[in-house]
PDB file of C-alpha atoms in Angstrom:
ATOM      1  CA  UNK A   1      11.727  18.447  14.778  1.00  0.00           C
ATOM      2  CA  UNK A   2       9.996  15.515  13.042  1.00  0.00           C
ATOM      3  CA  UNK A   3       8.064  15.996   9.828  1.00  0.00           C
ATOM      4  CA  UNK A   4       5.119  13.717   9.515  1.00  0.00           C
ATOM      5  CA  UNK A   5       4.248  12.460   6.270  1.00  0.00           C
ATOM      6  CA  UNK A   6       1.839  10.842   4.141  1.00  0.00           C
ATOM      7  CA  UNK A   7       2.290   7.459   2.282  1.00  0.00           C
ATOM      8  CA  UNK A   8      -0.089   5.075   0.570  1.00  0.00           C
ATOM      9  CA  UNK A   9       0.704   1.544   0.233  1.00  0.00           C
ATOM     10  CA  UNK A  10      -0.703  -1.156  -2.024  1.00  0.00           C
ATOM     11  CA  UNK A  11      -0.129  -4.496  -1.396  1.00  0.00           C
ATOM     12  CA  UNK A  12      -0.481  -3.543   2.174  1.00  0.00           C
ATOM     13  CA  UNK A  13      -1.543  -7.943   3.140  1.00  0.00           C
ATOM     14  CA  UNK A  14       1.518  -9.323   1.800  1.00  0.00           C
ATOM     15  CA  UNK A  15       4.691  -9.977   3.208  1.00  0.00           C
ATOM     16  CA  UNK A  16       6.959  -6.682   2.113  1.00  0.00           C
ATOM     17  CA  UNK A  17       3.722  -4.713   2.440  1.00  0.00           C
ATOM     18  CA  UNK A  18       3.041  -5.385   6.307  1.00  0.00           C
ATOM     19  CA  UNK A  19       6.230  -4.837   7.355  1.00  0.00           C
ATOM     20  CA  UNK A  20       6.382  -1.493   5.206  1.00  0.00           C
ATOM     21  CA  UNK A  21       3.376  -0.215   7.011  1.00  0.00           C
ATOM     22  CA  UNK A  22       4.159  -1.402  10.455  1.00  0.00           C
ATOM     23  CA  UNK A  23       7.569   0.740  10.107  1.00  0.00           C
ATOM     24  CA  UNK A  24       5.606   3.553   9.094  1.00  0.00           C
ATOM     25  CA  UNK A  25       3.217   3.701  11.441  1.00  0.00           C
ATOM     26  CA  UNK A  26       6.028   3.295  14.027  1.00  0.00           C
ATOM     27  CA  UNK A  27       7.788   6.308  12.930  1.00  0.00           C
ATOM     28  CA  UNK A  28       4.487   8.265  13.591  1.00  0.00           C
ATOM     29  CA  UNK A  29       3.308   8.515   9.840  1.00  0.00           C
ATOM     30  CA  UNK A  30       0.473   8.470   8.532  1.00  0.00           C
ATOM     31  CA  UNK A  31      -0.134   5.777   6.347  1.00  0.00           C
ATOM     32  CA  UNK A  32      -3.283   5.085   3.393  1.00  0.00           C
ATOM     33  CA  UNK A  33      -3.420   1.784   2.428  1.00  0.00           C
ATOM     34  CA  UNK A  34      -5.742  -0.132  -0.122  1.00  0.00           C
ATOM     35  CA  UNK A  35      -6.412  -3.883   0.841  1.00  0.00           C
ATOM     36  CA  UNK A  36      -9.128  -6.068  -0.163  1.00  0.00           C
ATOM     37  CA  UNK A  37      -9.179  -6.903   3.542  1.00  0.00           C
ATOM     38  CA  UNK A  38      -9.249  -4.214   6.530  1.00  0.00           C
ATOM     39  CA  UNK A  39      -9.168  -7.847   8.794  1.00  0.00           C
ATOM     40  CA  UNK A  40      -6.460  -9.597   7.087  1.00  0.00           C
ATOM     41  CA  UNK A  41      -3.964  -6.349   7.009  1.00  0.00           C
ATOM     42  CA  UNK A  42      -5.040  -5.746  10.724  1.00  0.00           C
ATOM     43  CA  UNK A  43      -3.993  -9.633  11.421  1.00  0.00           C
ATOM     44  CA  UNK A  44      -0.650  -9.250   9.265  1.00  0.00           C
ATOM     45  CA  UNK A  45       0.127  -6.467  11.814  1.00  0.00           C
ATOM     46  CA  UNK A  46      -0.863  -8.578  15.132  1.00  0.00           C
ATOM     47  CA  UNK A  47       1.704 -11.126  13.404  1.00  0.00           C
ATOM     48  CA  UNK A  48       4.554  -8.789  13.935  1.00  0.00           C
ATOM     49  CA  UNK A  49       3.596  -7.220  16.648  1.00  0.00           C
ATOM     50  CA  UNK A  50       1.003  -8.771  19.014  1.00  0.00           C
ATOM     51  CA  UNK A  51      -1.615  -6.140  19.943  1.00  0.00           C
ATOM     52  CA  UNK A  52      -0.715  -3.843  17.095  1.00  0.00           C
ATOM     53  CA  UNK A  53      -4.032  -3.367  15.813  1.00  0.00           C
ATOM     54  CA  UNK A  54      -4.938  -2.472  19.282  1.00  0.00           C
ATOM     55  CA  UNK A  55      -2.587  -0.076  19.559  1.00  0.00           C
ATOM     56  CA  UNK A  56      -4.353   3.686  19.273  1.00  0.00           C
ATOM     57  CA  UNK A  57      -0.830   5.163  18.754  1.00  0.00           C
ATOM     58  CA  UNK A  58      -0.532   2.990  15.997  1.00  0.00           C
ATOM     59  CA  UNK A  59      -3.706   2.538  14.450  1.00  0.00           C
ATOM     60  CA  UNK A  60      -5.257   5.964  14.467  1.00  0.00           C
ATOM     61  CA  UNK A  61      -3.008   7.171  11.836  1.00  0.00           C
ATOM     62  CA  UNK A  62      -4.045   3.941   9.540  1.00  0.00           C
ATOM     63  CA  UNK A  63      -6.642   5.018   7.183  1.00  0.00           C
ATOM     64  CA  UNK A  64      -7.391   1.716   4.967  1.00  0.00           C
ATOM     65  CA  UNK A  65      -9.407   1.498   1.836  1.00  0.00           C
ATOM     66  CA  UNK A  66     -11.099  -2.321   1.339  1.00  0.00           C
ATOM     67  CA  UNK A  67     -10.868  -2.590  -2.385  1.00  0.00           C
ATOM     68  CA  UNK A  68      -8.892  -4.203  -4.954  1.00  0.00           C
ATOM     69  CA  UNK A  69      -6.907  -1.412  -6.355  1.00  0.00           C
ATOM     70  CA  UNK A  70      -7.250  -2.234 -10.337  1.00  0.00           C
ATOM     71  CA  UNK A  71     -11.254  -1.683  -9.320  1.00  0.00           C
ATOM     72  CA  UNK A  72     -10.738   1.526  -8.174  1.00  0.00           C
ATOM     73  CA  UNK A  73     -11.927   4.142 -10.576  1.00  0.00           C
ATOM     74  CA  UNK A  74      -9.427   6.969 -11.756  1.00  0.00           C
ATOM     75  CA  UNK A  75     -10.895   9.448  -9.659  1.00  0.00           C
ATOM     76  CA  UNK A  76     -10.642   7.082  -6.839  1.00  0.00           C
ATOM     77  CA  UNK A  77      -7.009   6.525  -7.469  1.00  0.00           C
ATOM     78  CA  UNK A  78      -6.803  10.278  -7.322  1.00  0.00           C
ATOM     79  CA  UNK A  79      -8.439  11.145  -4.054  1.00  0.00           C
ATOM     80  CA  UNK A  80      -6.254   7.818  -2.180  1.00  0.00           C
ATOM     81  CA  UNK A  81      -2.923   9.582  -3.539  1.00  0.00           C
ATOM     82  CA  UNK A  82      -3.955  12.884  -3.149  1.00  0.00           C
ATOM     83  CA  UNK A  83      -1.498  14.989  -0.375  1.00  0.00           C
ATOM     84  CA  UNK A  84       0.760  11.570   0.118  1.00  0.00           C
ATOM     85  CA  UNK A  85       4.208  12.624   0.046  1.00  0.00           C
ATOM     86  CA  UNK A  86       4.965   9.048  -1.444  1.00  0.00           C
ATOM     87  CA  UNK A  87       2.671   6.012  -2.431  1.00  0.00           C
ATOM     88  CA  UNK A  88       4.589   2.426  -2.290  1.00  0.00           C
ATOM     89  CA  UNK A  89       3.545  -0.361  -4.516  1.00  0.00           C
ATOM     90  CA  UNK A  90       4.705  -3.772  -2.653  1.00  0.00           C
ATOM     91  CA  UNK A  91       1.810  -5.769  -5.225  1.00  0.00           C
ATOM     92  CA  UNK A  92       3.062  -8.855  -6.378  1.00  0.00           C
ATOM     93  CA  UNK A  93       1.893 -12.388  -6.981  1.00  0.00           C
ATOM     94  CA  UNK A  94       1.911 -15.654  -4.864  1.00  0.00           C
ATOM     95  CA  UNK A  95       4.705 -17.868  -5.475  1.00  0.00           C
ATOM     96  CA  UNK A  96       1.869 -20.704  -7.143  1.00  0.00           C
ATOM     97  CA  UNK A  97       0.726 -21.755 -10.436  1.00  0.00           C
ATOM     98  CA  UNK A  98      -2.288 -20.068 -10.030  1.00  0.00           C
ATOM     99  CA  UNK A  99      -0.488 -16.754  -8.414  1.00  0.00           C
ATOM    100  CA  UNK A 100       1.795 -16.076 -11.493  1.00  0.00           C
ATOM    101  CA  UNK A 101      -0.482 -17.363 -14.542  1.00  0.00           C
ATOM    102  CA  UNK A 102      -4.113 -16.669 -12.792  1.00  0.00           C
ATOM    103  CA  UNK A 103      -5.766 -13.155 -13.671  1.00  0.00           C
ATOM    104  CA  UNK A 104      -4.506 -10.765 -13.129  1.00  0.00           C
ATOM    105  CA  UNK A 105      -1.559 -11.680 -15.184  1.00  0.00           C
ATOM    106  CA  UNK A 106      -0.693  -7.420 -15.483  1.00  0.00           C
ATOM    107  CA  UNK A 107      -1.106  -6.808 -11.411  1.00  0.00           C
ATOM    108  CA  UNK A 108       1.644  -4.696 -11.165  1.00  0.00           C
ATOM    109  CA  UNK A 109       2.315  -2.704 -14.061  1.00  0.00           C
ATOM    110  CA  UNK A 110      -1.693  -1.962 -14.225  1.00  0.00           C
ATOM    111  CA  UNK A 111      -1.657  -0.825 -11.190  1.00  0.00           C
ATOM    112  CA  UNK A 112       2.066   1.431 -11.255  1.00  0.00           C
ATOM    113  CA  UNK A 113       0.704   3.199 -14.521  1.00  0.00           C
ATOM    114  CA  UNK A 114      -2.275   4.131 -12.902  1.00  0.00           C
ATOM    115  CA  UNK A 115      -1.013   5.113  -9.657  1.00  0.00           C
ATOM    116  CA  UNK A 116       1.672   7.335 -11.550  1.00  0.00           C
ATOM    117  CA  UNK A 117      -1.015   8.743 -13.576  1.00  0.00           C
ATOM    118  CA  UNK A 118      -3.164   9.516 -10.484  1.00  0.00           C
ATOM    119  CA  UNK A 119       0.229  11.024  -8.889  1.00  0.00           C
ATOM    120  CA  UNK A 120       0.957  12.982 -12.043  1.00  0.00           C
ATOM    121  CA  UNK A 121      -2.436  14.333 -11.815  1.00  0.00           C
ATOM    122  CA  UNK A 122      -2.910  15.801  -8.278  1.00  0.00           C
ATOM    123  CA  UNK A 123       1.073  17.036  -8.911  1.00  0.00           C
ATOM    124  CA  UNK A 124      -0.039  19.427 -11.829  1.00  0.00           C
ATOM    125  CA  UNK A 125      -2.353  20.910  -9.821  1.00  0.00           C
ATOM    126  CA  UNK A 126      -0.993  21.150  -6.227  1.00  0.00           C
ATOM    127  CA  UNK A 127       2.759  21.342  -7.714  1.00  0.00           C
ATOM    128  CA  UNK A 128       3.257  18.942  -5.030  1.00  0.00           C
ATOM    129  CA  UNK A 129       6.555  15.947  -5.960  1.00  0.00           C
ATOM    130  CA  UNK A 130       4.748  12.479  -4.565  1.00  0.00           C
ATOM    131  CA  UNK A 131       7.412  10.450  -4.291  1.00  0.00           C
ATOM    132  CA  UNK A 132       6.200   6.939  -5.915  1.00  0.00           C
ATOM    133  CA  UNK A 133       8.164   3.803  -4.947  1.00  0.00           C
ATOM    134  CA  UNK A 134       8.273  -0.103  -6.337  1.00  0.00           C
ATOM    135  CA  UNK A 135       9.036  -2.741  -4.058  1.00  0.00           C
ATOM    136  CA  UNK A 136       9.647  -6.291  -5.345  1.00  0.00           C
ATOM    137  CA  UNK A 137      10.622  -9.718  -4.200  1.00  0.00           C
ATOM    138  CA  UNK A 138      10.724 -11.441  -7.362  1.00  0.00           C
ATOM    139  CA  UNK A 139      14.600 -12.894  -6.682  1.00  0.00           C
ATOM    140  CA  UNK A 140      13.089 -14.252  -2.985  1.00  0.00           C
ATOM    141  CA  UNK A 141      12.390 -17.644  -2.951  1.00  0.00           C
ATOM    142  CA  UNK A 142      10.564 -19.243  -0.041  1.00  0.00           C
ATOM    143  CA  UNK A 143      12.281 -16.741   2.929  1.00  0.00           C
ATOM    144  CA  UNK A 144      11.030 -18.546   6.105  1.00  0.00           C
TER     145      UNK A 144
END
């Protein structure tokens, strides 16, 4: 018997992020993600896997929220994580000047506290355990 679950990713466009919820999606989860751009996480996909984004099987359990996730309002932050079983932060910065010094210089640990404040929320009142996860690349230099 397979359990389906529930994750949220952020940082869905980059290059841990796509790959995180390609696998998903493969495994039959469903999968929330907040991107500032439905088109550019949809391409990221068709990179991997050509006609992903035309996949129904894949897609139709892709729910995606076009917004940058430090705009979000608290009570946005707490419907997106609300019922995941686990939300995965794969945020990071471009490997540039401009991506490491640029605003906004707090990306990540903005956006963990107040994911884990949003999880910690819906948990005290569903009892629920949302698993919450933090992917980094910071010691991979130029991959490809």
């Amino acid at each position: 018997m397979t359990t389906t679950t529930t994750t949220l990713v952020v940082g869905a466009t980059g290059n841990t992020g796509k790959h995180v919820v390609l696998q998903l999606l493969q495994q039959e989860q469903n999968v929330r993600a907040i991107v500032r751009s439905k088109e550019r996480l949809l391409n990221s996909l068709e990179d991997i896997v050509p006609d992903a984004s035309s996949n129904l099987h894949i897609i139709s359990r892709l729910d995606v929220t076009e917004a940058s996730v430090l705009d979000l309002s608290d009570d946005e932050l707490k419907k997106a994580t609300k019922d995941c079983d686990a939300v995965v932060s794969c945020l990071g910065h471009n490997m540039t000047f401009k991506g490491l010094f640029a605003p906004p210089r707090k990306l990540v640990t903005d956006a963990t506290k107040r994911l884990c404040q949003a999880i910690e929320s819906n948990n005290s009142v569903s009892g629920k355990k949302t698993k919450f996860i933090l992917m980094g690349s910071d010691g991979v230099a130029n991959p490809s």
